[in-house]
Amino acid sequence: MQLSSDQASLLAFKAGIVADPKHALETWNASSTQVCNWLGVHCDKKSGRVVELDLSHHSLQGTISPFLSNLSYLEILDLSQNLFHGYIPQELGTLFQLRQLSLSSNLLEGNIPSQFGSLRQLVYLDLGSNKLTGEIPMPHLCNGSSSLQYIDLSNNSLTGKVPLKNECVLRELKFLLLWSNQLVGEVPAALSNSTRLEWLD
């Protein structure tokens, strides 16, 4: 039952792909129920549920389906280095098991969903090198979670101040990349609480 749900979510994602020049999704079809054998898909051995979707560097073109949010056991989502366009689905903010999210080097536009602030397990967030606009949502940097180690929002068109208030502590933060945006204001003093910080760009 759950496996067919994961299969349906992946096929809904495939339906949003308009070009697959490297035939990455050739094995993805409704007649093949072994989704754990599909390219880029990795499952947990005990539960059989999809825990990783890595389709980076495949030149895929299309939009990112909100149905990926039904992969409720997903821990790693990497769609970087493709040609995805349109908006980032806010529904991805319900993937509460997510530890790594990389959508970098695509053609994504619009705002960063504030719902991503609900991803309390997130360690790695890379949305760099897209066409994202608007302000950095405060829940990204101030949500009561200190698990984030890597944040890359660079090479977009983000505006406003860096929303890191003094009461917000990112204790695990090691990398913060914000270069090539249209940010204003000062470097937040609260970064002094990130004592593990290695790289601030």
Tab-separated table of C-alpha atoms in Angstrom:
chain	number	residue	atom	x	y	z
A	1	MET	CA	0.000	0.000	0.000
A	2	GLN	CA	2.714	2.444	1.086
A	3	LEU	CA	5.033	1.331	-1.689
A	4	SER	CA	2.369	2.003	-4.320
A	5	SER	CA	1.945	5.443	-2.764
A	6	ASP	CA	5.662	6.128	-3.235
A	7	GLN	CA	5.416	4.830	-6.799
A	8	ALA	CA	2.473	7.111	-7.559
A	9	SER	CA	4.371	10.109	-6.170
A	10	LEU	CA	7.425	9.363	-8.318
A	11	LEU	CA	5.340	8.870	-11.453
A	12	ALA	CA	3.560	12.176	-10.771
A	13	PHE	CA	6.991	13.777	-10.561
A	14	LYS	CA	7.984	12.157	-13.859
A	15	ALA	CA	4.836	13.563	-15.484
A	16	GLY	CA	6.240	17.057	-14.914
A	17	ILE	CA	9.410	16.271	-16.878
A	18	VAL	CA	9.296	17.518	-20.462
A	19	ALA	CA	12.833	16.570	-21.495
A	20	ASP	CA	15.081	13.724	-20.343
A	21	PRO	CA	18.024	13.735	-22.782
A	22	LYS	CA	20.095	11.255	-20.770
A	23	HIS	CA	17.174	8.810	-20.380
A	24	ALA	CA	17.509	8.926	-16.600
A	25	LEU	CA	13.843	8.061	-16.053
A	26	GLU	CA	13.654	5.308	-18.655
A	27	THR	CA	13.144	2.641	-15.989
A	28	TRP	CA	10.392	4.641	-14.284
A	29	ASN	CA	7.089	3.172	-15.457
A	30	ALA	CA	3.825	1.996	-13.967
A	31	SER	CA	4.443	-1.649	-14.884
A	32	SER	CA	7.637	-1.742	-12.823
A	33	THR	CA	6.625	-1.875	-9.168
A	34	GLN	CA	10.224	-2.211	-7.962
A	35	VAL	CA	10.685	1.519	-7.390
A	36	CYS	CA	13.768	0.831	-5.275
A	37	ASN	CA	15.524	-0.274	-8.465
A	38	TRP	CA	14.655	2.889	-10.383
A	39	LEU	CA	17.578	5.154	-11.217
A	40	GLY	CA	18.190	7.743	-8.510
A	41	VAL	CA	15.839	6.084	-6.019
A	42	HIS	CA	17.087	4.539	-2.781
A	43	CYS	CA	14.937	2.784	-0.210
A	44	ASP	CA	15.235	1.834	3.426
A	45	LYS	CA	15.944	-1.897	3.618
A	46	LYS	CA	13.614	-2.506	6.543
A	47	SER	CA	10.580	-0.434	5.587
A	48	GLY	CA	11.047	-0.505	1.818
A	49	ARG	CA	10.093	3.168	1.721
A	50	VAL	CA	11.886	5.702	-0.480
A	51	VAL	CA	14.427	7.638	1.613
A	52	GLU	CA	16.563	9.219	-1.113
A	53	LEU	CA	15.908	10.735	-4.532
A	54	ASP	CA	19.076	11.846	-6.307
A	55	LEU	CA	18.633	12.930	-9.923
A	56	SER	CA	21.407	15.505	-10.012
A	57	HIS	CA	23.377	16.209	-13.198
A	58	HIS	CA	20.874	14.615	-15.598
A	59	SER	CA	19.826	17.706	-17.622
A	60	LEU	CA	16.185	17.093	-16.731
A	61	GLN	CA	13.809	19.806	-17.894
A	62	GLY	CA	10.394	20.528	-16.417
A	63	THR	CA	8.773	21.498	-13.137
A	64	ILE	CA	9.122	20.008	-9.661
A	65	SER	CA	5.938	18.198	-8.724
A	66	PRO	CA	4.359	18.952	-5.329
A	67	PHE	CA	3.513	15.237	-5.175
A	68	LEU	CA	7.081	14.603	-4.017
A	69	SER	CA	5.782	15.732	-0.635
A	70	ASN	CA	3.992	12.362	-0.372
A	71	LEU	CA	7.374	10.635	-0.026
A	72	SER	CA	7.022	11.011	3.724
A	73	TYR	CA	10.150	9.013	4.589
A	74	LEU	CA	12.402	11.034	2.279
A	75	GLU	CA	15.701	12.080	3.875
A	76	ILE	CA	17.674	13.255	0.838
A	77	LEU	CA	16.311	15.172	-2.160
A	78	ASP	CA	18.899	16.241	-4.725
A	79	LEU	CA	17.676	17.708	-8.024
A	80	SER	CA	20.685	19.968	-8.549
A	81	GLN	CA	22.396	20.660	-11.873
A	82	ASN	CA	19.305	20.274	-14.053
A	83	LEU	CA	16.962	22.610	-15.949
A	84	PHE	CA	13.960	22.713	-13.618
A	85	HIS	CA	11.913	25.894	-13.937
A	86	GLY	CA	8.888	27.395	-12.227
A	87	TYR	CA	8.353	27.668	-8.498
A	88	ILE	CA	9.637	25.536	-5.645
A	89	PRO	CA	6.587	23.664	-4.300
A	90	GLN	CA	5.785	24.806	-0.773
A	91	GLU	CA	4.514	21.279	-0.115
A	92	LEU	CA	8.127	20.105	0.176
A	93	GLY	CA	8.070	21.826	3.560
A	94	THR	CA	6.086	18.840	4.889
A	95	LEU	CA	8.952	16.389	4.326
A	96	PHE	CA	9.803	16.398	8.016
A	97	GLN	CA	12.426	13.641	7.747
A	98	LEU	CA	14.468	15.607	5.202
A	99	ARG	CA	18.137	16.022	6.122
A	100	GLN	CA	19.510	17.184	2.775
A	101	LEU	CA	17.788	19.391	0.200
A	102	SER	CA	19.628	20.513	-2.910
A	103	LEU	CA	17.882	22.290	-5.785
A	104	SER	CA	20.915	24.309	-6.878
A	105	SER	CA	21.915	25.191	-10.439
A	106	ASN	CA	18.461	25.144	-11.996
A	107	LEU	CA	16.141	27.843	-13.362
A	108	LEU	CA	13.799	28.049	-10.386
A	109	GLU	CA	12.096	31.374	-9.692
A	110	GLY	CA	9.830	33.047	-7.175
A	111	ASN	CA	10.162	33.065	-3.402
A	112	ILE	CA	11.791	30.549	-1.121
A	113	PRO	CA	8.883	28.769	0.598
A	114	SER	CA	8.672	29.802	4.251
A	115	GLN	CA	7.405	26.273	4.935
A	116	PHE	CA	11.004	25.062	4.659
A	117	GLY	CA	11.456	26.484	8.137
A	118	SER	CA	9.483	23.476	9.413
A	119	LEU	CA	12.218	21.079	8.306
A	120	ARG	CA	13.775	20.650	11.742
A	121	GLN	CA	15.996	17.711	10.695
A	122	LEU	CA	17.577	19.654	7.838
A	123	VAL	CA	21.378	19.704	7.899
A	124	TYR	CA	22.155	20.705	4.301
A	125	LEU	CA	20.208	23.321	2.292
A	126	ASP	CA	21.410	24.381	-1.162
A	127	LEU	CA	19.210	26.599	-3.331
A	128	GLY	CA	22.100	28.450	-4.954
A	129	SER	CA	22.371	29.482	-8.610
A	130	ASN	CA	18.710	29.860	-9.487
A	131	LYS	CA	16.473	32.867	-10.181
A	132	LEU	CA	14.912	33.128	-6.730
A	133	THR	CA	13.569	36.493	-5.587
A	134	GLY	CA	12.083	38.060	-2.485
A	135	GLU	CA	13.408	37.994	1.056
A	136	ILE	CA	14.969	35.104	2.926
A	137	PRO	CA	12.123	33.740	5.085
A	138	MET	CA	12.862	34.172	8.780
A	139	PRO	CA	11.832	30.570	9.656
A	140	HIS	CA	14.818	29.356	7.627
A	141	LEU	CA	17.291	30.806	10.072
A	142	CYS	CA	15.177	31.075	13.204
A	143	ASN	CA	12.933	28.088	13.806
A	144	GLY	CA	14.224	26.638	17.066
A	145	SER	CA	16.336	24.103	15.199
A	146	SER	CA	20.107	24.103	15.390
A	147	SER	CA	20.716	21.208	13.010
A	148	LEU	CA	21.600	23.274	9.917
A	149	GLN	CA	25.278	23.017	9.008
A	150	TYR	CA	25.299	24.181	5.386
A	151	ILE	CA	23.178	26.971	3.867
A	152	ASP	CA	23.746	28.114	0.284
A	153	LEU	CA	21.371	30.725	-1.141
A	154	SER	CA	24.010	32.356	-3.329
A	155	ASN	CA	23.739	33.570	-6.917
A	156	ASN	CA	20.049	34.439	-6.883
A	157	SER	CA	18.192	37.769	-6.730
A	158	LEU	CA	17.219	37.733	-3.065
A	159	THR	CA	16.519	41.064	-1.370
A	160	GLY	CA	16.154	42.499	2.122
A	161	LYS	CA	18.175	41.831	5.244
A	162	VAL	CA	19.576	38.542	6.517
A	163	PRO	CA	16.812	37.596	9.015
A	164	LEU	CA	19.004	36.272	11.806
A	165	LYS	CA	17.960	37.864	15.076
A	166	ASN	CA	19.985	37.779	18.276
A	167	GLU	CA	17.739	35.170	19.871
A	168	CYS	CA	18.302	32.826	16.906
A	169	VAL	CA	21.185	30.438	17.412
A	170	LEU	CA	22.563	28.239	14.623
A	171	ARG	CA	25.022	26.299	16.761
A	172	GLU	CA	25.924	23.715	14.117
A	173	LEU	CA	26.338	26.153	11.219
A	174	LYS	CA	29.619	25.723	9.322
A	175	PHE	CA	28.932	27.213	5.877
A	176	LEU	CA	26.791	30.248	4.999
A	177	LEU	CA	26.913	31.325	1.353
A	178	LEU	CA	24.877	34.365	0.360
A	179	TRP	CA	27.034	35.957	-2.344
A	180	SER	CA	25.639	37.492	-5.538
A	181	ASN	CA	22.248	38.623	-4.266
A	182	GLN	CA	20.754	42.047	-3.540
A	183	LEU	CA	20.826	41.825	0.239
A	184	VAL	CA	21.115	44.964	2.370
A	185	GLY	CA	21.956	45.839	5.956
A	186	GLU	CA	24.628	44.522	8.268
A	187	VAL	CA	26.080	41.079	8.790
A	188	PRO	CA	23.949	39.781	11.692
A	189	ALA	CA	25.678	39.929	15.069
A	190	ALA	CA	23.901	36.675	15.949
A	191	LEU	CA	26.383	34.851	13.721
A	192	SER	CA	28.836	35.200	16.607
A	193	ASN	CA	26.786	32.438	18.268
A	194	SER	CA	27.705	30.087	15.409
A	195	THR	CA	31.052	29.133	16.906
A	196	ARG	CA	31.598	26.327	14.369
A	197	LEU	CA	31.322	28.669	11.389
A	198	GLU	CA	34.119	27.986	8.878
A	199	TRP	CA	32.980	29.757	5.722
A	200	LEU	CA	30.998	32.985	5.432
A	201	ASP	CA	30.658	34.312	1.894
